[in-house]
Backbone as JSON Lines, residues from 0, in Angstrom:
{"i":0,"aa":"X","n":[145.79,187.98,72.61],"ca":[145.31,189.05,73.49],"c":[144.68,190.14,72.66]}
{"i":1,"aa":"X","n":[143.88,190.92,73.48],"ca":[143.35,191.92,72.33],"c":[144.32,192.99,71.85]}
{"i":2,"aa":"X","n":[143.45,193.34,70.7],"ca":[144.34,194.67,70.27],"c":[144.56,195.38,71.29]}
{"i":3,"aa":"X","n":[143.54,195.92,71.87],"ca":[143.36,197.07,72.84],"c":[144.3,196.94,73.89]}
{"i":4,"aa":"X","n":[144.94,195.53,74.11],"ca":[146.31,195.66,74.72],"c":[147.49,195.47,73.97]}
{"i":5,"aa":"X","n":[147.64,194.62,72.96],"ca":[148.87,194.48,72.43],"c":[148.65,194.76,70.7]}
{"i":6,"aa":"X","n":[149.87,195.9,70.11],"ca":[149.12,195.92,69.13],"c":[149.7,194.55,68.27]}
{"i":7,"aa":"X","n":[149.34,194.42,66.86],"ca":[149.5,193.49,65.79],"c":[151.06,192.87,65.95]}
{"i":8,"aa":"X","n":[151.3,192.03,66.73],"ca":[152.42,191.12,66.56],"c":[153.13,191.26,67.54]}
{"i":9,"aa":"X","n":[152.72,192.3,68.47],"ca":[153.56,192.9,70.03],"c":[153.53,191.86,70.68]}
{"i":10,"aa":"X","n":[152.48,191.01,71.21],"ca":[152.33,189.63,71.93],"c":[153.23,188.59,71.5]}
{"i":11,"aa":"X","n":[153.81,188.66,69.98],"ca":[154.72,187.45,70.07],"c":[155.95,187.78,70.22]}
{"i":12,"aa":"X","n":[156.28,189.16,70.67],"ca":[157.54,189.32,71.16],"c":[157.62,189.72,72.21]}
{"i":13,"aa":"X","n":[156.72,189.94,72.63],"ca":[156.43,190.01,74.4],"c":[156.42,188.55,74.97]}
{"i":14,"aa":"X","n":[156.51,187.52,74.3],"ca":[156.12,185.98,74.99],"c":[158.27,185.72,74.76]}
{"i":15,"aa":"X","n":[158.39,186.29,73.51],"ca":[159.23,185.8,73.45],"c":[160.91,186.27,74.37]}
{"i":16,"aa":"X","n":[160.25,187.82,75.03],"ca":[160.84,188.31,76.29],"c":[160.99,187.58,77.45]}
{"i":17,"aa":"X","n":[159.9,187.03,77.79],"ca":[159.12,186.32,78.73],"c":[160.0,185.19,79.15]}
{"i":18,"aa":"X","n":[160.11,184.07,77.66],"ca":[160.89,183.0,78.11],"c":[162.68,183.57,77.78]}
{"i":19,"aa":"X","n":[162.92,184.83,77.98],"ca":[164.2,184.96,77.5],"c":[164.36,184.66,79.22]}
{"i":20,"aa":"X","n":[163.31,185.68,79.77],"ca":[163.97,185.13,81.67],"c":[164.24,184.17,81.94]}
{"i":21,"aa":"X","n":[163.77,182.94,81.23],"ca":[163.26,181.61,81.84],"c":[162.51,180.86,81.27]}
{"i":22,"aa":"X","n":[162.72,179.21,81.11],"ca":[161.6,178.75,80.54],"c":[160.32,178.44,81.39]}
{"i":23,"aa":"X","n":[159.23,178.27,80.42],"ca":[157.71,178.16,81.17],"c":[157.0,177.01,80.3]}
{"i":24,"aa":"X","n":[156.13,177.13,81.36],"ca":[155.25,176.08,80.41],"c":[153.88,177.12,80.28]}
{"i":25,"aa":"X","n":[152.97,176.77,79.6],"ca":[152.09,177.54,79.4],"c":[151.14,178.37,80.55]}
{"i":26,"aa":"X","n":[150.96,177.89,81.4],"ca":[150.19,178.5,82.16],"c":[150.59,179.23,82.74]}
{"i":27,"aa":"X","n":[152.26,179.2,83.31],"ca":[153.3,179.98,83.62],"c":[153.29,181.5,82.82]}
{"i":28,"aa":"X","n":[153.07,181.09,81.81],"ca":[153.07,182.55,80.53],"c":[152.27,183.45,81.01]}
{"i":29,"aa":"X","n":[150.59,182.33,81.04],"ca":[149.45,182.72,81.1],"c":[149.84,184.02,82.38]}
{"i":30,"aa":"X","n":[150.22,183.31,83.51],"ca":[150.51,183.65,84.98],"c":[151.29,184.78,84.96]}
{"i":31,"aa":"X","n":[152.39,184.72,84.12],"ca":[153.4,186.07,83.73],"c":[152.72,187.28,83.82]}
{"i":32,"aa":"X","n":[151.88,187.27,82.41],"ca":[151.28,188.31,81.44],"c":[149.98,188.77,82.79]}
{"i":33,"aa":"X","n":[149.33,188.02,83.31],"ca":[148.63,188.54,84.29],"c":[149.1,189.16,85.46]}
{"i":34,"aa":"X","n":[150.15,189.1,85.41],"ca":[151.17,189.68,86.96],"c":[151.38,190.82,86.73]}
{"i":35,"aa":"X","n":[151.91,191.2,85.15],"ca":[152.33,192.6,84.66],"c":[151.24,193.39,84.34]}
{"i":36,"aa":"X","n":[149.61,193.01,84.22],"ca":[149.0,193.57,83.76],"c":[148.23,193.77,85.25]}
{"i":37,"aa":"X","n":[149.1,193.14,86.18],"ca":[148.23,193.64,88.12],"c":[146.75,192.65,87.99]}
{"i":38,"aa":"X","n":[146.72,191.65,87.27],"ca":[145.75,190.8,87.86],"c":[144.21,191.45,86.81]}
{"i":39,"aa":"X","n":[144.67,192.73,86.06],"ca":[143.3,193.43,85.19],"c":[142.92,192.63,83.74]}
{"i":40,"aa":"X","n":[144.1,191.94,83.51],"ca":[144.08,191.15,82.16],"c":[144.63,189.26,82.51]}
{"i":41,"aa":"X","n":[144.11,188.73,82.19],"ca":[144.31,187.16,82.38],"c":[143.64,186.5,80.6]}
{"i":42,"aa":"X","n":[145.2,186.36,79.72],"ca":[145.13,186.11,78.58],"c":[144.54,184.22,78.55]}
{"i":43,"aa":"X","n":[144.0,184.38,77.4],"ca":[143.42,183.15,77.29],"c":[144.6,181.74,76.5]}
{"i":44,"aa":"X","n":[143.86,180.62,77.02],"ca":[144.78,179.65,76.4],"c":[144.94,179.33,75.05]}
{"i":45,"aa":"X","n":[143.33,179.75,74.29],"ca":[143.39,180.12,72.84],"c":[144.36,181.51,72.75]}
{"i":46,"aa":"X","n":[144.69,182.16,73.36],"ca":[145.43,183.44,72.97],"c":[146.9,183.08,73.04]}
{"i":47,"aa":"X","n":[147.32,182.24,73.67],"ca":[148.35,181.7,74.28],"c":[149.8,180.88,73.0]}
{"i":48,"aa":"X","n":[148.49,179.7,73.51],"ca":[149.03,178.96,72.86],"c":[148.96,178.36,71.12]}
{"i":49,"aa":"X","n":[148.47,179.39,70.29],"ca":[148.81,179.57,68.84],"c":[150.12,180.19,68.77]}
{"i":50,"aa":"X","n":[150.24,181.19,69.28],"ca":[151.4,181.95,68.92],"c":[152.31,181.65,69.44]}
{"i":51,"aa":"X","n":[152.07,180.17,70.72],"ca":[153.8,179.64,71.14],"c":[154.1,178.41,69.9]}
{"i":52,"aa":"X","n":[153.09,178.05,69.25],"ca":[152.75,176.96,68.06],"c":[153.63,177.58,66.7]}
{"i":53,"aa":"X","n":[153.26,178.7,66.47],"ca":[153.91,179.58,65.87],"c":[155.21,179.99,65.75]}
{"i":54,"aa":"X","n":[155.89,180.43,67.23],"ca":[156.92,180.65,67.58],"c":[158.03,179.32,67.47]}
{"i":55,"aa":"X","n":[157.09,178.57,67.69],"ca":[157.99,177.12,67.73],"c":[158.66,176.93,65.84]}
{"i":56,"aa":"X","n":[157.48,176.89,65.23],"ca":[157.49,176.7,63.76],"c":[158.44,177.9,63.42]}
{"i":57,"aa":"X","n":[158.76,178.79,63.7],"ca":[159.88,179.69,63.45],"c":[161.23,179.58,64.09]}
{"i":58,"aa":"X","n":[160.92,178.55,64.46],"ca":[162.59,178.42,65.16],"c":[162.83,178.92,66.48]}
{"i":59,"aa":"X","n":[162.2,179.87,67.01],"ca":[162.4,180.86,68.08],"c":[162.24,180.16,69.26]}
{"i":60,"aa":"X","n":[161.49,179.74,69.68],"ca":[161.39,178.33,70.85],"c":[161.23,177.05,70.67]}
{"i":61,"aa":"X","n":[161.51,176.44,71.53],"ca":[161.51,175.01,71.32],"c":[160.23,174.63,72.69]}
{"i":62,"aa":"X","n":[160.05,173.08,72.16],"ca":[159.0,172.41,73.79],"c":[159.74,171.32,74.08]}
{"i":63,"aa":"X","n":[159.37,170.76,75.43],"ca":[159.87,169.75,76.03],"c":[158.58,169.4,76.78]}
{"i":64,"aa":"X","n":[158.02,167.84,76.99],"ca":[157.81,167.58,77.6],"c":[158.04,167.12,79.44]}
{"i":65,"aa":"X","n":[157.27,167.15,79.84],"ca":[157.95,167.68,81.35],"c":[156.42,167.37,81.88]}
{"i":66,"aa":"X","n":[156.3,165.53,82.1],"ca":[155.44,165.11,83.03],"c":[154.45,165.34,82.13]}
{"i":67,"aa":"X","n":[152.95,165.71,82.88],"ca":[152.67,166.36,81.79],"c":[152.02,167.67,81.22]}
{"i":68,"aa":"X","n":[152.84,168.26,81.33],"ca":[153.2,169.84,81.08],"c":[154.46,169.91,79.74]}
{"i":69,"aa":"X","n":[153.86,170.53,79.35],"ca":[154.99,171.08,78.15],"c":[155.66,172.77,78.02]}
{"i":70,"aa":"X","n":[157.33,172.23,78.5],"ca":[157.84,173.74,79.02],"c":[158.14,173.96,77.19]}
{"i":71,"aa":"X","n":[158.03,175.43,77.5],"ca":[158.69,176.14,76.43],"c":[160.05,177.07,76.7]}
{"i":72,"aa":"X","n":[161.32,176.75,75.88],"ca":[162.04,177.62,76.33],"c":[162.94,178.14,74.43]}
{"i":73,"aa":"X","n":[163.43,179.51,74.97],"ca":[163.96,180.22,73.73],"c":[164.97,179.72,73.08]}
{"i":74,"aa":"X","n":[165.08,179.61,71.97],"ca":[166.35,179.26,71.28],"c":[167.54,180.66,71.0]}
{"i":75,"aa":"X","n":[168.72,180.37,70.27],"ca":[169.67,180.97,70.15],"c":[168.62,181.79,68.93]}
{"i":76,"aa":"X","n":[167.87,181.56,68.45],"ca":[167.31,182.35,67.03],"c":[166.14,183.48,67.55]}
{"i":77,"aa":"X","n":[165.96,182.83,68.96],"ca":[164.56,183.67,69.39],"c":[165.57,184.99,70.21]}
{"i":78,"aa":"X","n":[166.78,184.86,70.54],"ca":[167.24,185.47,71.32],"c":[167.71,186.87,70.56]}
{"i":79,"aa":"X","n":[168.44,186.25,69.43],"ca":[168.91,187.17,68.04],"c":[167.7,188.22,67.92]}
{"i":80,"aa":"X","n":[166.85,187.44,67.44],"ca":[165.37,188.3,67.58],"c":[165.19,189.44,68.63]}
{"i":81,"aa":"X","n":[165.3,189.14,69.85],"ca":[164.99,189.78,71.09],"c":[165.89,191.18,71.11]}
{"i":82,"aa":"X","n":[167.12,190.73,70.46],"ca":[168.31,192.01,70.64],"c":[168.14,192.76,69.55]}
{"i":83,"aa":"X","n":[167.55,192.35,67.79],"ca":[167.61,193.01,67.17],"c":[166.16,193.53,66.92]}
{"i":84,"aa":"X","n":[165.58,193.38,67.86],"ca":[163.59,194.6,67.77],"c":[163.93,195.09,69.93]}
{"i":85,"aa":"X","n":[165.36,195.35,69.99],"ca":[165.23,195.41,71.43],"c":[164.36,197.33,71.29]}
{"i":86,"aa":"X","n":[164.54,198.33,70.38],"ca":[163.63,199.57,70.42],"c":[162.13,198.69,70.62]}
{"i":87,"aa":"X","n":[162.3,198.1,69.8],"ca":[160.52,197.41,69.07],"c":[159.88,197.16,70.91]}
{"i":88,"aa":"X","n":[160.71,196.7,71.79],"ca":[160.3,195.82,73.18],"c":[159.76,197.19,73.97]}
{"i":89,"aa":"X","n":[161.11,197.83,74.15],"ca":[160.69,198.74,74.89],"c":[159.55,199.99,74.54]}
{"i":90,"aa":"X","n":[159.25,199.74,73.22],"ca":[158.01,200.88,73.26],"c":[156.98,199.63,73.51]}
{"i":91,"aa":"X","n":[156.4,198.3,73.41],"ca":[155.96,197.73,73.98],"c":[155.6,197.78,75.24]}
{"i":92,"aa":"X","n":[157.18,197.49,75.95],"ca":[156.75,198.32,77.63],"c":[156.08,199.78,78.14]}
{"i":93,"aa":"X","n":[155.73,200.68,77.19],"ca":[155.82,202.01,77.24],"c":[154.04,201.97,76.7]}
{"i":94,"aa":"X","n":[153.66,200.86,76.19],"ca":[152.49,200.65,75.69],"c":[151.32,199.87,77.22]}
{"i":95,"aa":"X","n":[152.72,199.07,77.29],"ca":[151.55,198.01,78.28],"c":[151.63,198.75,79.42]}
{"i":96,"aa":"X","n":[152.5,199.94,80.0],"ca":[151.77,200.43,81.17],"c":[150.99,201.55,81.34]}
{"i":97,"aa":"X","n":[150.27,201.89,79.52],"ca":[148.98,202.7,79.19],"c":[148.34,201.56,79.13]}
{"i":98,"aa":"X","n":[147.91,200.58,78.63],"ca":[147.21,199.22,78.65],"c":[146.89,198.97,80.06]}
{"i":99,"aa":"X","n":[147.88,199.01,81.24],"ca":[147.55,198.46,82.85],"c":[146.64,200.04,83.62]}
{"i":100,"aa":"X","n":[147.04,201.01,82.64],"ca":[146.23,201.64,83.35],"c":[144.6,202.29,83.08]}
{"i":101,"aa":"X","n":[144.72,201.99,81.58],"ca":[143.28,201.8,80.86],"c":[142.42,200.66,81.65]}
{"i":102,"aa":"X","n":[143.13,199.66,81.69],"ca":[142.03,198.29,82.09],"c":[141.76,198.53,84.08]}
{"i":103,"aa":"X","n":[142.83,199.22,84.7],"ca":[142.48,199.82,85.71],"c":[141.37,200.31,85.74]}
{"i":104,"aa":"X","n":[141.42,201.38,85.31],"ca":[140.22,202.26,85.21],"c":[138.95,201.61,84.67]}
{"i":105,"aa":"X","n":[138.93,200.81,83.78],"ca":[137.4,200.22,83.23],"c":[137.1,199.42,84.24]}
{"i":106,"aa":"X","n":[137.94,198.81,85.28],"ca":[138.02,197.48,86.85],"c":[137.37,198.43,88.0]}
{"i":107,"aa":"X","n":[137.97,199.42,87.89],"ca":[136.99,200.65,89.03],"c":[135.65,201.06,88.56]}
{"i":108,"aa":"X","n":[135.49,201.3,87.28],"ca":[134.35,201.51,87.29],"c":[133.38,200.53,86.74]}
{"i":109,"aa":"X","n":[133.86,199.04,86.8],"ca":[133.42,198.09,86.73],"c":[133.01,197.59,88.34]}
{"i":110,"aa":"X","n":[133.47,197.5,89.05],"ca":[133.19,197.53,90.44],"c":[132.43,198.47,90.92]}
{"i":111,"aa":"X","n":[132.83,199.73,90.53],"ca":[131.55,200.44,91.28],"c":[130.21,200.25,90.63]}
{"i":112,"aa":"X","n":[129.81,199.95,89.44],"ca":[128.9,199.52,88.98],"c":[128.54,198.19,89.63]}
{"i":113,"aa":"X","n":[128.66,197.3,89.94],"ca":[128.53,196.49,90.27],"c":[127.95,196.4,91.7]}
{"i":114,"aa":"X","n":[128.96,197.39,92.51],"ca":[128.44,197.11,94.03],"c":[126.88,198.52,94.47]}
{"i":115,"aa":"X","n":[126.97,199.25,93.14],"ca":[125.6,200.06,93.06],"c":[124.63,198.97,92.46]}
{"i":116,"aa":"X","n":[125.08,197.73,91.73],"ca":[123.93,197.06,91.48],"c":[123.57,195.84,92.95]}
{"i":117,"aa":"X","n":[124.4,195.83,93.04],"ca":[124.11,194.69,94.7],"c":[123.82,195.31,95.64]}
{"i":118,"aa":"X","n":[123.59,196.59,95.92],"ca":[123.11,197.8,97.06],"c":[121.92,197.63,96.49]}
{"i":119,"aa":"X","n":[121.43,197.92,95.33],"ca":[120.48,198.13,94.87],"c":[119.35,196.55,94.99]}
{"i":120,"aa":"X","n":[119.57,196.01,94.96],"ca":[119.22,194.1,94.67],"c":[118.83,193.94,96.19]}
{"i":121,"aa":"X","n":[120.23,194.15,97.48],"ca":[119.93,193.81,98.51],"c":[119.06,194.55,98.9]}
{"i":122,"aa":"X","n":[118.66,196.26,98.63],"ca":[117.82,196.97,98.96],"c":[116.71,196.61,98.75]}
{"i":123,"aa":"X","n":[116.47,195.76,97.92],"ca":[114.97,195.24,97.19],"c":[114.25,194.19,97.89]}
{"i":124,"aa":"X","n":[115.17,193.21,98.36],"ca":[115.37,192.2,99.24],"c":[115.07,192.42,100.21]}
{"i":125,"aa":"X","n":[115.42,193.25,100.68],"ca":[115.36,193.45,102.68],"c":[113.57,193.83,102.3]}
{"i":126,"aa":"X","n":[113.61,194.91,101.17],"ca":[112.01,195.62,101.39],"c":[110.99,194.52,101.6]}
{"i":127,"aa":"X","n":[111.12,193.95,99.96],"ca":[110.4,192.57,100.24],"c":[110.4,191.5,101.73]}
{"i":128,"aa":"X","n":[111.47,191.88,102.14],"ca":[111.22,190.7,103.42],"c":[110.68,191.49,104.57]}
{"i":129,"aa":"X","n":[111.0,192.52,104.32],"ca":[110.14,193.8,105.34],"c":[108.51,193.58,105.24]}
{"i":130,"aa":"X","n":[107.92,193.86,104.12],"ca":[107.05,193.91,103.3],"c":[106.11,192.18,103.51]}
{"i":131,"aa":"X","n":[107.14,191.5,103.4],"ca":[106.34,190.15,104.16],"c":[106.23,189.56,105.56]}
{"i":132,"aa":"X","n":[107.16,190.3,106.31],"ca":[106.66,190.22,107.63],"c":[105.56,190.9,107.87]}
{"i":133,"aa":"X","n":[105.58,192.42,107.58],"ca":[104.8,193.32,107.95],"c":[103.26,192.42,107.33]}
{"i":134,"aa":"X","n":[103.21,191.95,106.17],"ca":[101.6,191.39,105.57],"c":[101.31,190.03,106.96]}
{"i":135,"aa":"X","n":[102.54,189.39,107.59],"ca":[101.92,188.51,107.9],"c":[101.56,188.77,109.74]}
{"i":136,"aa":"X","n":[102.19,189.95,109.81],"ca":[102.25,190.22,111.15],"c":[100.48,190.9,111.53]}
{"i":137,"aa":"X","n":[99.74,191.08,110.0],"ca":[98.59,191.96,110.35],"c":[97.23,191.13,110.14]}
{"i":138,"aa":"X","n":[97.83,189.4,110.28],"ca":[97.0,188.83,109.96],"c":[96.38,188.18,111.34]}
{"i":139,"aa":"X","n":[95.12,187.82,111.34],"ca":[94.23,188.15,112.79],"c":[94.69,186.42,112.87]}
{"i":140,"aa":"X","n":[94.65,185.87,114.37],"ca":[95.01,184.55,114.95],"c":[94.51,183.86,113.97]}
{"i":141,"aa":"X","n":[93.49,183.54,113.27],"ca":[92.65,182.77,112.41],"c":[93.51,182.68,111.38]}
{"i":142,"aa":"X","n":[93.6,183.41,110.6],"ca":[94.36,183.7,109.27],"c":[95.42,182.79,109.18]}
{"i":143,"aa":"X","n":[96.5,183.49,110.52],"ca":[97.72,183.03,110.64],"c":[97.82,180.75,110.91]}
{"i":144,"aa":"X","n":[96.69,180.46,111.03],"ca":[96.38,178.81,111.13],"c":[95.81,178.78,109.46]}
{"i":145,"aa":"X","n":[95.92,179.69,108.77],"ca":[95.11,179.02,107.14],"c":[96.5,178.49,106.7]}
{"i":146,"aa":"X","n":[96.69,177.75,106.17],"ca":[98.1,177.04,105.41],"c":[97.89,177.67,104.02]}
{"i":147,"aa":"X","n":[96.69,178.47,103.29],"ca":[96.94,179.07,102.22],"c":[97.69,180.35,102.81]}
{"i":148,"aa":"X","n":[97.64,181.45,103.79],"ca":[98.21,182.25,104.42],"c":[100.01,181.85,104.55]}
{"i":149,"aa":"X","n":[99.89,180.81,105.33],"ca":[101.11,180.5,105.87],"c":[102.39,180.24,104.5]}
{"i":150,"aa":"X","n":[101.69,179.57,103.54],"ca":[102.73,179.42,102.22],"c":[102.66,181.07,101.5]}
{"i":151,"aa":"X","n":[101.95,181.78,101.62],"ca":[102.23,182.99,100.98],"c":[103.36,183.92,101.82]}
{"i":152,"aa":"X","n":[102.93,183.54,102.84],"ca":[104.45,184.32,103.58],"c":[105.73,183.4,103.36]}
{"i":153,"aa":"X","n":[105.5,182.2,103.19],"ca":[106.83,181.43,103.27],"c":[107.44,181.4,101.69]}
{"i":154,"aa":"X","n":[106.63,182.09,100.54],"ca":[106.4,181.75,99.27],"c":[107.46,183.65,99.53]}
{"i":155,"aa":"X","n":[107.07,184.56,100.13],"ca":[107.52,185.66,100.3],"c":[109.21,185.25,100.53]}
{"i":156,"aa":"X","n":[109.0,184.9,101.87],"ca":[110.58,184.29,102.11],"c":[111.65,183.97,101.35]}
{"i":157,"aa":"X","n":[110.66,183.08,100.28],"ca":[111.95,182.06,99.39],"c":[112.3,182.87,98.65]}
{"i":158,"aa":"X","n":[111.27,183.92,98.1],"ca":[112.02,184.91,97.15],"c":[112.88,185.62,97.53]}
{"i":159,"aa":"X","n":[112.67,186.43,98.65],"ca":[113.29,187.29,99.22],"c":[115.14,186.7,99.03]}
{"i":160,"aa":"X","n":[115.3,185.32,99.39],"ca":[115.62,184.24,99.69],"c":[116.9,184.71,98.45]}
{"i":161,"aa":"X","n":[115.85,184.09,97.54],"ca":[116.42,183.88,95.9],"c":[117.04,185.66,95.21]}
{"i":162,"aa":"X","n":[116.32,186.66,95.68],"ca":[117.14,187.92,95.41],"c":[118.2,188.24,96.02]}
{"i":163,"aa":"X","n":[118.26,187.78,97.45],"ca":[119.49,188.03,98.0],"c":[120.5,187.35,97.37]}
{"i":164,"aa":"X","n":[120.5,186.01,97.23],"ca":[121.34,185.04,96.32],"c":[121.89,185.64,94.87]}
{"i":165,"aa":"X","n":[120.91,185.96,93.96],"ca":[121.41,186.62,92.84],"c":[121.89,187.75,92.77]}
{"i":166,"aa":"X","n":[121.7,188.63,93.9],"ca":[122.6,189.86,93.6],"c":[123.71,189.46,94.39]}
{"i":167,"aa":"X","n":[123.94,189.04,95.67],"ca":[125.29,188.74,95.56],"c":[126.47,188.16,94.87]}
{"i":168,"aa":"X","n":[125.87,186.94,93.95],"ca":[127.02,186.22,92.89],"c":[127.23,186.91,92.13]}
{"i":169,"aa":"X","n":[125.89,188.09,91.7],"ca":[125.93,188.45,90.33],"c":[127.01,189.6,90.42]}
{"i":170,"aa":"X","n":[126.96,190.55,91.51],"ca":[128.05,191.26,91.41],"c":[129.27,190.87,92.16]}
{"i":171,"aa":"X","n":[129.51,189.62,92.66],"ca":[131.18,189.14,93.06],"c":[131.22,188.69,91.21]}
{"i":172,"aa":"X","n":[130.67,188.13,90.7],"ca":[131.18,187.36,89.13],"c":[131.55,188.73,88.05]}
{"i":173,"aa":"X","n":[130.29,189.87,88.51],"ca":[130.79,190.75,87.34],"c":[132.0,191.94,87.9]}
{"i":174,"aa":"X","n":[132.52,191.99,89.38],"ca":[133.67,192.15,89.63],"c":[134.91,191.64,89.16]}
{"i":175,"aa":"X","n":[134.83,189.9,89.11],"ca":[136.06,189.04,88.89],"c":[136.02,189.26,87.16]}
{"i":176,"aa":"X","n":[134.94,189.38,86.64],"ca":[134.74,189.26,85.44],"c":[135.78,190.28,84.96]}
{"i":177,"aa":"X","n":[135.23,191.31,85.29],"ca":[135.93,192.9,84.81],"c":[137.48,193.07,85.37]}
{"i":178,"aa":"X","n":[138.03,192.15,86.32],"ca":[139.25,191.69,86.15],"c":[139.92,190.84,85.66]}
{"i":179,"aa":"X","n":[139.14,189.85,84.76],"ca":[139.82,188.51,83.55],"c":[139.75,187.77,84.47]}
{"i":180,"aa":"X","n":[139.44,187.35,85.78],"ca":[139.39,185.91,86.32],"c":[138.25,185.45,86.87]}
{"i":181,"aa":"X","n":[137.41,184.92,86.08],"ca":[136.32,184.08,85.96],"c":[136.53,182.82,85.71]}
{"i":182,"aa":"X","n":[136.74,181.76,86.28],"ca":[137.29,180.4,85.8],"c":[135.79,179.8,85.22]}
{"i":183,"aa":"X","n":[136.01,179.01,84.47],"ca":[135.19,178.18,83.75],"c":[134.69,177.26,85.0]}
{"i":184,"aa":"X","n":[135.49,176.29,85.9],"ca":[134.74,175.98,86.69],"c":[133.62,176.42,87.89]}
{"i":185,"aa":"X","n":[134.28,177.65,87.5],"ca":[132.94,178.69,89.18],"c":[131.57,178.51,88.21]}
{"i":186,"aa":"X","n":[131.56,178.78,87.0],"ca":[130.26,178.76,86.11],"c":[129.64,177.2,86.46]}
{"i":187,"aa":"X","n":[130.68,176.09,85.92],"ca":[130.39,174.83,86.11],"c":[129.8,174.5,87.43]}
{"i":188,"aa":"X","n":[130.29,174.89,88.63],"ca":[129.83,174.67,90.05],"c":[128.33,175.25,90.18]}
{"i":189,"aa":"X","n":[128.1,175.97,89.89],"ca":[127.39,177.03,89.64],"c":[125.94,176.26,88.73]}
{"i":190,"aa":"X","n":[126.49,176.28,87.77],"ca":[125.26,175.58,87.23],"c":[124.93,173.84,87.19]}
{"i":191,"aa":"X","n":[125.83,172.89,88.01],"ca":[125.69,171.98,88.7],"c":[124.65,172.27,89.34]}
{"i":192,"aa":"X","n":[125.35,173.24,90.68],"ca":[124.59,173.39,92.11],"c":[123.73,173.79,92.08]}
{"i":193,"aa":"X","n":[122.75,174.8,90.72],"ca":[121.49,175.06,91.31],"c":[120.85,173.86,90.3]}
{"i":194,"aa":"X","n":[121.05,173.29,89.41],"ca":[120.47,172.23,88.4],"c":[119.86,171.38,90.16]}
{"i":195,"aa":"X","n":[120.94,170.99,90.67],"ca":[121.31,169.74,91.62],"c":[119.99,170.44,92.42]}
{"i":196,"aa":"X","n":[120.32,171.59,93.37],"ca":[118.99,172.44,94.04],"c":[117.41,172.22,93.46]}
{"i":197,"aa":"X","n":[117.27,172.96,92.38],"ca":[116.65,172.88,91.55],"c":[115.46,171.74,91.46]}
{"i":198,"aa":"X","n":[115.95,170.44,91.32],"ca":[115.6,169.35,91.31],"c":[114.82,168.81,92.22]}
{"i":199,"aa":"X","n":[116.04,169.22,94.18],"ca":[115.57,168.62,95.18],"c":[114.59,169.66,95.93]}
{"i":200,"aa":"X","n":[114.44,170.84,95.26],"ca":[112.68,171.42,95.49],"c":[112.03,171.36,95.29]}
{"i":201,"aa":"X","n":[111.75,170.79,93.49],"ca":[111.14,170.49,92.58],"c":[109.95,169.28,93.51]}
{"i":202,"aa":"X","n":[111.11,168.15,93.94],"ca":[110.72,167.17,94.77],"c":[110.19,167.64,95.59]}
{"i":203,"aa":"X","n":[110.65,167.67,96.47],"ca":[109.75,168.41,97.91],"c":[108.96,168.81,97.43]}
{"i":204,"aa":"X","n":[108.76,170.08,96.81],"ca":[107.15,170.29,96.48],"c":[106.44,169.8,96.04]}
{"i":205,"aa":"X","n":[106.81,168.63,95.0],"ca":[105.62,168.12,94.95],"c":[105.28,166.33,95.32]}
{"i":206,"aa":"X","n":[105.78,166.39,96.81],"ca":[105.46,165.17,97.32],"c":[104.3,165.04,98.17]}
């Protein structure tokens, strides 16, 4: 996890709090540490799982396989540990709820940035589609039968089309973003679905 939340070595005794409740398996951890931090921080599996690799190699937890998931739970050595840095924990706790309320604050004004940029995007959008009715509404009966006419308004449309589209993902993603939950697959869907799109316009147009 970053410094800016945990300082130099606080995270491996904060994990090692963690499974004193209970054992977990990793994602469980993952799930923990995001609960206490209100959903503003969602630690990574590279962040994760070195320092339960670690912890293990010190004696302090052990793994079990379990299907296939691998729980981690504390040993009698990780526990010793826990009671003798128990000052060390609690200024930890005294840390991470300046940490939940720092990353608060950067999530608000990460959002409001965001929904001033999608006000702004949809505002642009509507003009443009304003802006292309209005060109095609002033075109005399004749005009409106030219098919070079008719694709420039419909050429208007698709954009219009395509801005509305990008400012909405762009600020739901840099909302979730600025709260740590961006899954790797929304990107993957994402750049599937317009590759996949992409393609079957490509076609159409030029059949």
């Amino acid at each position: 996890m970053s410094p800016a939340v945990f300082a130099h070595g606080h995270l491996r005794l904060y994990l090692l709090s963690l499974l004193a409740e209970r054992s977990m398996h990793g994602y469980e951890l993952i799930q923990a540490l995001s609960d206490r931090f209100g959903g503003t921080y969602v630690p990574s599996a590279g962040t994760i799982y070195p320092r339960l690799a670690k912890l293990e190699e010190e004696g302090l937890v052990t793994k079990e396989a379990d299907g296939r998931k691998t729980v981690y739970a504390i040993t009698d050595a990780g526990r010793a540990e826990l009671e003798q840095r128990a000052g060390d924990l609690d200024g930890i706790e005294v840390e991470l709820t300046d940490s939940v309320r720092r990353l608060a604050d950067e999530v608000r004004s990460s959002v409001t940035d965001a929904m001033k940029t999608l006000r702004a995007d949809l505002a642009a959008a509507a003009r443009e589609a304003r802006e292309s009715a209005e060109a095609f509404g002033t075109t005399t009966p004749a005009d409106a039968d030219d098919p070079r006419v008719q694709s420039r308004a419909r050429l208007r449309d698709a954009e219009a089309a395509l801005t509305e589209f990008r400012a909405e993902l762009r600020a739901e993603m840099r909302v979730q973003t600025a709260r740590g939950i961006l899954p790797q697959e929304v990107v993957d869907t994402l750049t599937s679905g317009l590759r996949d799109l992409r393609r079957e316009v490509i076609a159409q147009l030029r059949r």
